[in-house]
């Protein structure tokens, strides 16, 4: 039991309470992963069969990390635990049980692009305007329905849903939903939401199947429970209903995925489902300094809906949190970049010790430009993942078609790539013939002479023979050898090799990298099934959080706050703390939306280990127009004793985040739980553009001087800040910092080697 010795009392209590319902409220940086892994290890050490333990996570990365840690304690028995994401675990169950629902066991899992492609075809068939029926909107509408277990039949029969659709001018969404489901079914495909929707359907329609898995999974653990949606909640509740040995782990203060359907009420009301609940609060933060923890606590204390906890840190108090005010988003980027350069120079940190977090992807532009000017290496996370690149999707489409020839999206993608004389007209004829004869596209392709004219039939016949040959070889070859054979004989590898452009070379190298990954997969010893079809399932179930997170790359990390969840960095810069940006304008309609934005800010703050910087701009470009910005209300919610401002309030009682030309936002209570927030009209004398009007125009022929001999008392000119006087110099060359009082904007501290000053 030596693994228990390093746990604090609350952690140990949560690990040792193995019977009955348990809720572990895990504050940020409180050792949550350690508790989950040791609890599972403790179950096995206590005699529980690993085959009877189900652990559900939200990323494959988290599941892999937990399994490795459990292996360190209990050995290879950890291989037998059912552990993975909700979607991967229930996809595995559906592979076994899918035929009960009319699906083949080798059903395809459609990604978002596949689903939207099907929807576009349906919209075209129904002659619906794709501007009004935007595929993204329709996809999200159907996804939300599935996550709330609303089938297309119920969707069409629900008066409120229909009224909403007709009011928005989209009264045919119910019909689109019906045809979309039928197309997927005909193709032997499930989309990502179906993996949960169909599991619920399976457990509801087949009591024997429910009973089977209730008795198999005698112990359930759910990580990040605050992020579960209604569909996930119901599956877990059903599976745990006999034994009630269920343990959920989460932090309501980090519930930030309502837009994905996550329901914070699942964790807030957990005790109502299990009155005999054992609750453990992990309140010691091992990640951050006490000042950072104090800021986080003062932020989240403003939320009404929460499970109370007192998070603390036994680390040093650390630096106060620095708040920077910039005149523009470009200046904000420049300030952040210069700060990172200075901190790295003076503290000996690596580039990957720094992260810049923002509310929206669009904010990365000003940050990128500033980092590039200083030659600071950076990487943006959350962009196009490896498996979403065209060449990768093309080859995987061949794999998909090999195992499921009814997969219409895969078929349409590769039937004429590389080019083999099957044009759009022929493809349209194949689709038309399938529709007229109520058969699949593949059935048409198997007998092309029956449905197509001579030349087209010949080309299509060659293609069908090719796919059938792939079906034969995959039964005898390893995953890697089968993949290589398909890449070569499909003509895809040759086509990319012959493209000698830089882009072509990159695409060819990406295919080689995919094949390398399959080679590694086919040689793994920690899994029983290593076929190409299993590899494809793993790829289909990758989450955004599993992609492009290389902690060893020595680059500054740029990402949205949503993407940062679960990560930590020694120094963090949270940028864009402005009204209508953070909190977002869309969140100002209800208390619940605003509280989620506040939780998002809490997540951002708690990513920092030692230093936290917060900044906002008083003007920002939006859709090509320069707009004035108000500081975020969240800044005003932070206890000022934990902050260091790089500017001063004009009067003692002023709100430091609003200068004398700004006006605070009013909060108008609207009975009950919903609050509305509106900006009062400014008095007539307010000059909302005065900061821009005072922008400094550099002197004619402005050129930076050599500042090696700069002295206190000298007059200088800065190309943006204007004229000022040096009032202090500190530090050693080449990292001398000058404190300068500028006539127009007041006092600023600049690193001389970057400041570009002209000595007057």
XYZ file of C-alpha atoms in Angstrom:
760
model
C 0.000 0.000 0.000
C 3.053 2.291 -0.390
C 1.257 4.194 -3.164
C -1.127 5.582 -0.512
C 1.626 7.192 1.539
C 2.062 10.274 -0.647
C -1.621 11.241 -0.579
C -3.081 13.993 1.563
C -6.004 13.001 3.864
C -8.751 13.999 1.416
C -7.033 12.266 -1.496
C -6.517 9.114 0.533
C -10.118 9.101 1.728
C -11.331 9.293 -1.878
C -9.028 6.440 -2.916
C -10.041 4.120 -0.081
C -13.806 4.727 -0.351
C -14.441 2.017 -2.946
C -18.053 1.119 -2.139
C -21.185 3.084 -2.963
C -21.597 6.411 -4.775
C -18.660 8.824 -4.477
C -18.184 12.384 -5.742
C -14.683 13.845 -5.809
C -14.722 17.622 -6.246
C -11.247 18.279 -7.606
C -10.060 21.887 -7.632
C -7.546 23.018 -10.243
C -4.106 21.478 -9.768
C -5.285 19.297 -6.886
C -3.844 15.961 -8.061
C -7.032 14.662 -9.653
C -5.320 12.228 -12.046
C -3.300 10.727 -9.217
C -6.455 10.119 -7.187
C -8.301 8.460 -10.090
C -5.404 6.177 -10.984
C -4.643 5.200 -7.396
C -8.319 4.565 -6.738
C -8.505 2.142 -9.682
C -5.234 0.516 -8.588
C -6.610 0.223 -5.049
C -9.736 -1.514 -6.360
C -7.581 -4.121 -8.114
C -5.281 -4.496 -5.101
C -8.419 -5.037 -2.994
C -9.503 -7.997 -5.127
C -11.769 -6.398 -7.758
C -11.418 -8.010 -11.187
C -10.010 -5.449 -13.647
C -12.506 -6.673 -16.277
C -15.300 -5.351 -14.020
C -13.976 -1.777 -13.886
C -15.103 0.890 -16.353
C -13.265 4.244 -16.439
C -14.645 6.951 -18.748
C -12.596 9.975 -19.787
C -12.951 12.804 -22.303
C -9.629 12.374 -24.136
C -7.605 9.383 -25.260
C -4.547 11.171 -23.904
C -6.008 11.182 -20.370
C -6.965 7.496 -20.632
C -3.483 6.530 -21.814
C -1.796 8.490 -19.023
C -4.043 6.909 -16.389
C -3.506 3.384 -17.691
C 0.282 3.859 -17.652
C 0.158 5.063 -14.046
C -2.089 2.180 -12.986
C 0.311 -0.258 -14.682
C 3.121 1.123 -12.515
C 1.158 0.028 -9.424
C -0.591 -3.219 -10.436
C 1.351 -4.388 -13.479
C -0.116 -5.840 -16.671
C -3.504 -6.419 -15.042
C -4.170 -2.788 -15.974
C -4.596 -3.935 -19.604
C -7.888 -5.570 -18.654
C -9.598 -2.390 -17.404
C -12.268 -0.987 -19.696
C -10.878 2.519 -20.032
C -11.254 5.217 -22.648
C -13.384 8.076 -23.864
C -17.162 7.764 -23.787
C -17.159 7.453 -27.561
C -14.378 4.861 -27.805
C -15.816 2.619 -25.075
C -19.339 2.659 -26.456
C -18.117 2.281 -30.048
C -16.461 -0.927 -28.836
C -19.749 -2.111 -27.328
C -21.665 -1.145 -30.476
C -19.249 -3.195 -32.620
C -20.490 -6.212 -30.691
C -24.177 -5.269 -30.471
C -24.765 -3.132 -33.598
C -26.562 -5.826 -35.576
C -29.440 -5.639 -33.066
C -29.965 -2.070 -34.323
C -29.600 -3.033 -37.978
C -26.012 -1.815 -38.450
C -23.040 -3.903 -39.604
C -20.381 -4.576 -36.974
C -17.856 -2.806 -39.209
C -19.926 0.405 -39.408
C -18.085 3.550 -40.433
C -17.774 6.446 -38.003
C -18.439 9.702 -39.840
C -16.482 12.763 -38.781
C -17.915 16.279 -38.936
C -16.873 16.812 -42.566
C -18.548 13.565 -43.637
C -21.750 14.521 -41.821
C -21.853 17.969 -43.398
C -21.259 16.449 -46.830
C -24.300 14.195 -46.339
C -26.333 17.198 -45.181
C -25.333 19.222 -48.248
C -26.537 16.381 -50.490
C -29.855 16.243 -48.612
C -30.327 20.032 -48.823
C -29.618 19.891 -52.546
C -32.133 17.085 -53.045
C -34.817 19.044 -51.152
C -33.970 22.232 -53.097
C -33.378 24.142 -49.855
C -31.357 27.363 -49.789
C -28.022 26.451 -48.172
C -27.657 30.047 -46.978
C -30.819 29.837 -44.920
C -30.215 26.173 -44.135
C -26.530 26.651 -43.439
C -24.990 23.138 -43.147
C -23.111 24.146 -40.000
C -26.301 25.397 -38.362
C -28.309 22.327 -39.409
C -25.532 19.991 -38.248
C -25.408 21.679 -34.834
C -29.209 21.563 -34.560
C -29.277 17.812 -35.263
C -26.313 17.214 -32.958
C -28.065 19.031 -30.107
C -31.198 16.950 -30.698
C -29.232 13.696 -30.543
C -27.374 14.742 -27.386
C -30.766 15.335 -25.787
C -31.996 11.964 -27.132
C -34.538 13.528 -29.468
C -34.940 11.213 -32.470
C -36.102 12.590 -35.818
C -39.625 11.271 -35.225
C -39.886 13.143 -31.907
C -38.273 16.199 -33.488
C -41.022 16.336 -36.132
C -43.789 15.774 -33.571
C -42.615 18.292 -30.975
C -44.767 21.423 -31.300
C -42.262 23.722 -29.601
C -39.345 22.572 -31.758
C -41.415 22.906 -34.917
C -42.618 26.368 -33.883
C -39.016 27.500 -33.328
C -37.928 26.179 -36.732
C -40.845 27.713 -38.614
C -40.366 31.033 -36.828
C -36.750 31.136 -38.017
C -37.829 30.225 -41.564
C -36.273 26.760 -41.315
C -39.374 24.611 -41.063
C -37.822 21.734 -43.030
C -35.044 20.862 -40.574
C -37.103 17.937 -39.250
C -37.288 16.493 -42.791
C -33.556 17.088 -43.292
C -32.900 15.278 -39.989
C -34.998 12.302 -41.151
C -33.230 12.001 -44.511
C -29.809 12.488 -42.916
C -30.426 9.585 -40.520
C -31.659 7.387 -43.364
C -28.598 8.210 -45.515
C -26.223 7.335 -42.690
C -28.104 4.104 -41.998
C -28.008 3.118 -45.675
C -24.265 3.768 -45.723
C -23.707 1.642 -42.616
C -22.389 4.702 -40.824
C -22.813 6.386 -37.463
C -21.762 9.934 -36.729
C -20.002 10.925 -33.509
C -23.268 11.714 -31.709
C -24.756 8.368 -32.766
C -22.186 6.505 -30.680
C -23.985 7.780 -27.569
C -27.472 8.080 -29.085
C -27.411 4.480 -30.349
C -25.959 3.200 -27.073
C -28.903 4.747 -25.238
C -31.236 3.198 -27.792
C -29.574 -0.191 -27.338
C -29.849 -0.104 -23.532
C -33.476 1.039 -23.744
C -34.736 -1.452 -26.342
C -32.792 -4.507 -25.144
C -33.063 -5.081 -21.367
C -30.899 -8.194 -21.680
C -28.057 -6.093 -23.111
C -28.457 -3.531 -20.318
C -28.411 -6.289 -17.698
C -25.297 -7.794 -19.326
C -23.277 -4.587 -19.028
C -24.679 -3.642 -15.619
C -23.235 -6.887 -14.297
C -20.015 -6.552 -16.256
C -19.222 -3.033 -15.052
C -19.513 -3.426 -11.291
C -17.383 -0.318 -10.667
C -17.695 2.889 -12.708
C -15.500 5.981 -12.638
C -16.186 9.104 -14.698
C -13.565 11.814 -15.131
C -14.518 15.454 -15.872
C -18.111 14.724 -14.882
C -19.015 18.416 -15.126
C -18.594 18.098 -18.911
C -21.142 15.311 -19.427
C -24.262 15.920 -21.498
C -27.727 14.412 -21.022
C -26.962 11.399 -23.208
C -23.771 10.552 -21.287
C -25.478 11.154 -17.963
C -28.253 8.691 -18.804
C -25.883 5.924 -19.964
C -23.837 6.187 -16.774
C -26.957 6.272 -14.591
C -28.356 3.127 -16.242
C -25.119 1.167 -16.016
C -24.627 2.060 -12.331
C -28.208 1.456 -11.242
C -27.703 -2.081 -9.875
C -24.430 -1.856 -7.935
C -24.255 1.942 -7.440
C -20.475 1.685 -7.156
C -20.067 4.884 -9.114
C -17.408 7.519 -8.599
C -17.511 10.817 -10.478
C -14.643 13.281 -10.494
C -14.858 16.877 -11.579
C -14.874 20.563 -10.792
C -17.995 22.607 -11.390
C -15.747 25.692 -11.534
C -14.227 24.290 -14.751
C -17.468 23.502 -16.580
C -16.927 25.363 -19.873
C -18.500 23.229 -22.589
C -22.180 24.150 -22.572
C -21.864 24.893 -26.303
C -21.115 21.177 -26.783
C -24.154 20.194 -24.748
C -22.431 19.774 -21.373
C -24.857 20.242 -18.480
C -23.367 21.571 -15.244
C -26.488 20.414 -13.397
C -25.236 16.829 -13.729
C -22.550 17.500 -11.117
C -24.466 20.107 -9.107
C -27.402 17.700 -8.621
C -25.443 14.460 -8.325
C -26.399 14.075 -4.668
C -30.099 14.057 -5.616
C -29.521 10.884 -7.643
C -27.499 9.250 -4.860
C -28.617 10.350 -1.356
C -26.013 8.045 0.278
C -23.248 9.923 -1.512
C -19.726 10.202 -0.078
C -18.200 13.594 -0.987
C -14.479 14.378 -0.972
C -13.142 17.855 -1.727
C -9.604 18.120 -3.079
C -8.818 21.715 -2.178
C -5.016 21.907 -2.089
C -3.609 23.296 -5.321
C -0.148 21.851 -6.032
C 0.310 23.791 -9.278
C 0.061 27.520 -8.635
C 1.349 30.149 -6.220
C -0.976 31.384 -3.477
C -1.499 34.725 -5.259
C -2.718 32.983 -8.408
C -5.010 30.749 -6.343
C -6.354 33.808 -4.499
C -7.169 35.526 -7.789
C -8.945 32.413 -9.049
C -10.950 32.157 -5.818
C -12.004 35.802 -5.955
C -13.171 35.362 -9.558
C -15.249 32.226 -9.056
C -16.787 33.455 -5.793
C -19.048 35.673 -7.929
C -20.880 32.652 -9.357
C -24.115 31.703 -7.617
C -24.332 28.156 -9.011
C -21.394 26.282 -7.527
C -20.245 23.617 -5.101
C -18.418 25.580 -2.409
C -14.793 24.760 -1.760
C -11.806 26.561 -0.278
C -8.899 26.081 -2.666
C -5.483 26.920 -1.193
C -1.816 26.548 -2.021
C 1.151 25.915 0.251
C 3.549 27.353 -2.315
C 5.029 30.834 -1.867
C 2.732 33.797 -2.382
C 4.608 34.543 -5.601
C 4.436 37.674 -7.726
C 1.303 39.722 -7.887
C -0.707 39.324 -11.059
C 0.278 42.021 -13.503
C -2.496 43.802 -15.415
C -1.512 45.653 -18.592
C -3.603 48.203 -20.447
C -2.783 48.741 -24.131
C -4.140 51.363 -26.527
C -4.714 48.794 -29.283
C -4.637 45.065 -29.952
C -1.359 45.524 -31.833
C 0.216 47.270 -28.853
C -1.129 44.507 -26.612
C 0.650 41.932 -28.809
C 3.869 43.955 -28.755
C 3.763 44.282 -24.955
C 3.205 40.547 -24.489
C 5.984 39.608 -26.930
C 8.475 41.987 -25.299
C 7.550 40.672 -21.866
C 8.144 37.067 -22.967
C 11.497 38.004 -24.485
C 12.542 39.812 -21.314
C 11.339 37.051 -18.968
C 13.133 34.365 -20.950
C 16.340 36.401 -20.964
C 16.321 37.170 -17.242
C 14.904 33.915 -15.845
C 16.466 31.259 -18.073
C 13.097 29.746 -19.005
C 12.450 27.936 -22.283
C 10.014 29.165 -24.898
C 7.618 26.325 -24.060
C 7.317 27.665 -20.513
C 5.119 30.465 -21.888
C 1.517 30.357 -23.063
C -0.743 33.056 -24.501
C -4.438 32.351 -23.988
C -7.309 34.145 -25.690
C -11.095 33.913 -25.931
C -11.350 33.619 -29.735
C -9.005 32.347 -32.460
C -9.155 35.707 -34.239
C -7.103 37.266 -31.430
C -4.036 35.268 -32.418
C -3.230 37.633 -35.323
C -1.803 40.516 -33.285
C 0.058 38.068 -31.047
C 1.590 36.241 -34.017
C 2.737 39.448 -35.691
C 4.424 40.674 -32.519
C 6.147 37.331 -31.864
C 7.424 37.126 -35.446
C 8.953 40.613 -35.230
C 11.059 39.458 -32.286
C 11.830 36.065 -33.887
C 10.116 34.242 -31.051
C 9.149 30.689 -32.091
C 5.510 29.848 -31.462
C 2.861 27.268 -32.279
C -0.887 27.752 -32.523
C -2.881 24.863 -31.110
C -6.342 23.944 -32.268
C -5.683 24.390 -35.974
C -6.107 21.743 -38.666
C -5.218 18.401 -37.110
C -3.029 15.862 -38.902
C -5.965 13.559 -39.617
C -8.024 16.384 -41.162
C -5.511 17.054 -43.948
C -6.794 16.228 -47.418
C -4.203 13.639 -48.370
C -4.668 11.798 -45.074
C -8.454 11.782 -45.436
C -8.081 10.526 -49.021
C -6.055 7.465 -48.022
C -8.229 6.754 -44.994
C -11.270 6.925 -47.297
C -9.760 4.000 -49.248
C -9.347 2.122 -45.963
C -12.946 2.883 -44.973
C -14.321 1.770 -48.313
C -12.366 -1.463 -48.111
C -14.010 -2.446 -44.846
C -17.424 -0.894 -45.503
C -18.173 -0.607 -49.250
C -21.552 0.986 -48.437
C -19.749 4.057 -47.061
C -21.018 6.527 -49.655
C -18.939 9.491 -48.464
C -15.708 7.504 -48.757
C -16.767 6.189 -52.174
C -17.561 9.630 -53.582
C -14.267 10.960 -52.222
C -11.962 8.481 -53.993
C -13.896 7.037 -56.951
C -11.992 9.421 -59.234
C -8.924 10.167 -57.152
C -6.379 9.682 -58.499
C -8.092 10.382 -61.814
C -9.331 7.233 -63.522
C -11.822 8.591 -66.054
C -14.872 8.672 -63.774
C -16.186 12.216 -64.000
C -18.905 14.019 -62.088
C -21.483 13.054 -64.696
C -20.788 9.353 -64.169
C -20.923 9.753 -60.400
C -24.270 11.545 -60.722
C -25.566 8.635 -62.809
C -24.428 6.174 -60.153
C -26.247 8.194 -57.468
C -29.363 8.499 -59.646
C -29.422 4.767 -60.408
C -29.069 3.918 -56.730
C -31.972 6.198 -55.850
C -34.226 4.927 -58.639
C -33.615 1.283 -57.745
C -33.527 1.790 -53.967
C -30.070 0.238 -53.672
C -26.680 1.441 -52.461
C -24.032 3.111 -54.625
C -21.827 0.080 -54.131
C -24.493 -2.226 -55.537
C -24.583 -0.099 -58.677
C -20.793 -0.173 -58.932
C -20.682 -3.961 -58.569
C -22.802 -4.309 -61.734
C -21.895 -1.209 -63.773
C -22.983 -2.657 -67.136
C -26.518 -2.998 -65.776
C -26.851 0.682 -64.856
C -24.296 2.677 -66.901
C -23.261 3.076 -70.525
C -20.256 1.319 -72.011
C -17.291 3.622 -71.369
C -18.453 4.720 -67.924
C -19.273 1.132 -66.999
C -15.725 0.077 -67.912
C -14.043 2.698 -65.714
C -16.387 2.027 -62.806
C -15.848 -1.721 -63.189
C -12.072 -1.283 -62.862
C -12.600 0.720 -59.672
C -14.923 -1.894 -58.110
C -12.404 -4.641 -58.919
C -9.674 -2.581 -57.228
C -11.684 -2.194 -53.997
C -12.604 -5.884 -53.988
C -8.927 -6.773 -54.277
C -8.233 -4.589 -51.236
C -10.956 -6.449 -49.333
C -9.137 -9.729 -50.000
C -5.633 -8.595 -49.034
C -6.709 -6.998 -45.722
C -7.775 -10.435 -44.495
C -4.234 -11.802 -44.748
C -1.844 -8.860 -44.299
C -0.888 -6.895 -41.196
C -2.294 -3.405 -40.714
C 0.890 -1.796 -42.052
C 1.338 -4.094 -45.056
C -2.337 -3.714 -45.986
C -2.134 0.084 -45.686
C 1.036 0.252 -47.799
C -0.525 -2.013 -50.450
C -3.627 0.213 -50.662
C -1.548 3.406 -50.782
C 0.536 2.024 -53.650
C -2.102 0.234 -55.736
C -4.722 2.969 -55.427
C -2.276 5.260 -57.247
C -2.418 7.811 -54.422
C 1.232 7.424 -53.371
C 2.433 7.736 -56.983
C 0.259 10.811 -57.587
C 1.700 12.633 -54.573
C 5.284 11.547 -55.347
C 5.069 13.039 -58.836
C 3.996 16.433 -57.455
C 7.391 18.107 -57.001
C 6.045 21.337 -55.497
C 6.751 22.182 -51.846
C 3.111 21.455 -51.011
C 3.257 18.145 -52.892
C 6.377 17.120 -51.009
C 4.695 17.961 -47.691
C 1.629 15.907 -48.635
C 3.807 12.937 -49.620
C 5.701 13.178 -46.322
C 2.387 13.307 -44.438
C 1.319 10.020 -46.067
C 4.657 8.490 -45.069
C 4.066 9.720 -41.527
C 0.613 8.103 -41.523
C 2.126 4.812 -42.679
C 4.780 5.114 -39.955
C 1.999 5.530 -37.411
C 0.238 2.412 -38.719
C 3.541 0.510 -38.564
C 3.966 1.491 -34.920
C 0.336 0.546 -34.200
C 0.707 -2.883 -35.836
C 3.700 -3.665 -33.612
C 2.165 -2.591 -30.304
C 2.142 -5.217 -27.557
C -0.350 -3.519 -25.218
C -3.406 -4.225 -27.377
C -4.949 -7.486 -28.542
C -6.406 -6.376 -31.904
C -4.037 -4.616 -34.288
C -5.888 -4.782 -37.609
C -6.185 -1.865 -39.995
C -9.899 -1.625 -39.177
C -9.075 -1.158 -35.466
C -6.517 1.533 -36.326
C -9.189 3.369 -38.341
C -11.575 3.253 -35.391
C -8.905 4.766 -33.132
C -8.322 7.566 -35.633
C -12.047 8.264 -35.998
C -12.367 8.598 -32.229
C -9.511 11.046 -31.708
C -10.713 14.167 -29.916
C -9.457 17.698 -30.548
C -7.662 17.538 -27.210
C -5.596 14.555 -28.411
C -4.102 16.409 -31.370
C -0.965 18.540 -31.641
C -0.072 18.682 -27.960
C 3.703 18.194 -28.054
C 5.075 19.378 -24.690
C 8.661 18.920 -25.902
C 8.457 21.433 -28.749
C 10.339 24.545 -27.576
C 7.826 27.110 -28.782
C 5.524 29.607 -27.118
C 2.016 28.116 -27.036
C -0.895 30.127 -28.440
C -4.384 28.751 -27.934
C -7.950 29.496 -26.975
C -8.789 29.068 -23.312
C -11.039 26.154 -24.187
C -8.039 24.373 -25.746
C -5.888 25.039 -22.674
C -8.037 23.043 -20.255
C -5.961 20.334 -18.598
C -2.643 22.028 -19.409
C -0.279 24.083 -17.243
C 2.581 26.495 -17.901
C 5.074 28.346 -15.672
C 4.027 31.704 -17.178
C 0.672 32.530 -18.712
C -0.597 35.620 -20.539
C -4.381 35.986 -20.698
C -5.185 38.634 -23.301
C -8.267 40.521 -24.447
C -10.058 41.084 -21.127
C -12.678 43.391 -22.641
C -16.453 43.595 -22.510
C -18.141 41.857 -25.464
C -14.976 39.858 -26.023
C -14.440 38.291 -22.604
C -17.155 37.933 -21.441
C -18.381 37.442 -24.983
C -21.299 39.472 -26.214
C -23.347 36.278 -26.638
C -23.040 35.515 -22.916
C -24.716 38.682 -21.680
C -28.286 37.455 -22.064
C -28.517 35.238 -18.983
C -26.842 34.561 -15.682
C -26.028 30.952 -16.626
C -24.158 32.057 -19.775
C -22.260 34.757 -17.891
C -21.307 32.307 -15.158
C -19.882 29.942 -17.766
C -17.735 32.799 -19.113
C -16.535 33.430 -15.569
C -15.652 29.745 -15.210
C -13.704 30.067 -18.466
C -11.720 32.945 -16.958
C -11.126 30.768 -13.874
C -9.727 28.017 -16.124
C -7.406 30.518 -17.829
C -6.043 31.851 -14.538
C -5.439 28.385 -13.079
C -3.246 27.290 -16.010
C -0.423 29.419 -14.542
C 2.131 27.955 -12.158
C 4.316 30.924 -11.151
C 3.452 34.063 -13.095
C 0.202 35.351 -14.533
C -0.215 38.400 -16.769
C -3.595 39.805 -17.805
C -4.076 42.457 -20.475
C -6.743 44.376 -22.340
C -6.849 46.948 -25.112
C -8.860 50.180 -25.216
C -9.312 49.828 -28.997
C -9.386 46.828 -31.312
C -10.031 46.110 -34.977
C -13.225 44.155 -35.601
C -14.391 43.319 -39.119
C -11.982 45.934 -40.448
C -13.263 48.727 -38.208
C -11.447 50.175 -35.221
C -13.744 50.096 -32.193
C -13.361 51.387 -28.650
C -13.318 48.746 -25.915
C -14.324 48.686 -22.269
C -12.325 46.679 -19.718
C -13.949 43.406 -18.731
C -16.176 43.345 -15.654
C -14.146 40.304 -14.563
C -11.158 42.560 -13.835
C -13.228 44.524 -11.364
C -14.155 41.277 -9.581
C -10.547 40.478 -8.655
C -9.449 41.558 -5.184
C -7.022 44.437 -5.958
C -4.568 43.374 -3.218
C -3.390 40.556 -5.531
C -2.822 42.793 -8.560
C -0.019 44.973 -9.881
C -1.232 47.586 -12.376
C 1.038 49.098 -15.016
C -1.081 52.269 -14.844
C -2.671 54.308 -12.073
C -6.198 55.500 -11.392
C -6.586 59.265 -11.741
C -8.318 59.548 -8.368
C -8.089 57.418 -5.284
C -11.639 56.112 -5.543
C -11.615 55.520 -9.293
C -12.092 52.050 -10.670
C -8.512 51.494 -11.904
C -9.685 49.704 -15.045
C -11.685 52.687 -16.323
C -10.014 55.999 -17.080
C -11.879 59.292 -16.793
C -13.153 58.980 -20.355
C -14.789 55.592 -19.758
C -18.010 54.662 -18.047
C -18.741 51.485 -16.123
C -21.293 48.933 -17.169
C -24.558 48.719 -15.292
C -26.056 45.490 -14.085
C -29.833 45.437 -14.192
C -31.430 42.615 -12.259
C -34.339 40.904 -13.990
C -35.981 38.820 -11.146
C -35.122 35.122 -10.901
C -31.973 33.595 -12.297
C -31.615 35.668 -15.454
C -29.778 38.984 -15.351
C -29.463 41.298 -18.306
C -26.541 43.633 -18.736
C -26.685 46.896 -20.579
C -24.344 49.810 -21.147
C -25.721 53.188 -20.016
C -25.641 56.013 -22.525
C -22.479 58.090 -22.055
C -22.867 61.738 -21.088
C -22.672 64.172 -23.990
C -19.268 65.425 -22.918
C -17.585 62.022 -23.179
C -15.014 61.925 -25.990
C -14.936 58.248 -26.910
C -12.184 58.653 -29.507
C -9.857 60.950 -27.572
C -7.174 58.305 -27.120
C -6.988 57.860 -30.864
C -7.036 61.605 -31.460
C -3.958 62.009 -29.265
C -1.904 59.419 -31.166
C 1.685 60.694 -31.508
C 3.035 61.594 -34.946
C 6.823 60.940 -35.007
C 9.124 63.830 -35.843
C 10.255 64.189 -39.462
C 13.112 61.806 -40.165
C 12.551 59.948 -36.883
C 15.352 57.418 -36.284
C 16.213 55.534 -33.069
C 19.370 56.686 -31.244
C 22.136 54.602 -29.688
C 20.887 54.358 -26.087
C 24.035 52.788 -24.565
C 24.847 56.126 -22.895
C 21.293 57.086 -21.969
C 21.098 58.838 -18.579
C 18.394 59.789 -16.096
C 16.960 63.239 -16.917
C 17.407 62.964 -20.683
C 14.524 63.892 -22.993
C 13.544 61.176 -25.486
C 10.968 60.547 -28.201
C 9.139 57.254 -28.816
C 7.458 56.758 -32.205
C 4.091 55.976 -30.562
C 4.232 57.211 -26.972
C 5.623 60.633 -27.916
C 8.024 62.821 -25.891
C 9.094 61.950 -22.376
C 11.800 62.174 -19.714
C 13.909 59.298 -18.353
C 13.275 59.072 -14.607
C 15.034 55.783 -13.772
C 17.413 53.177 -15.222
C 17.906 49.692 -13.798
C 19.519 46.396 -14.759
C 22.735 45.480 -16.536
C 23.508 45.623 -20.250
C 22.075 44.355 -22.527
C 18.919 44.145 -20.389
C 18.694 47.696 -19.066
C 15.138 48.859 -18.325
C 14.240 52.542 -18.503
C 11.334 54.137 -16.658
C 10.111 57.056 -18.726
C 7.380 59.605 -18.030
C 5.648 60.429 -21.313
C 3.699 63.689 -21.510
C 0.668 62.172 -23.231
C 0.287 58.742 -21.594
C 2.174 58.852 -18.316
C 4.816 56.473 -16.963
C 6.014 53.352 -18.804
C 8.900 50.916 -18.285
C 10.719 49.824 -21.450
C 13.525 47.381 -22.221
C 16.062 49.615 -23.955
C 17.269 47.087 -26.529
C 13.734 46.947 -27.955
C 12.457 50.447 -27.158
C 13.636 52.369 -30.285
C 14.024 55.743 -28.595
C 15.333 58.978 -30.145
C 17.368 61.069 -27.754
C 16.158 64.682 -28.112
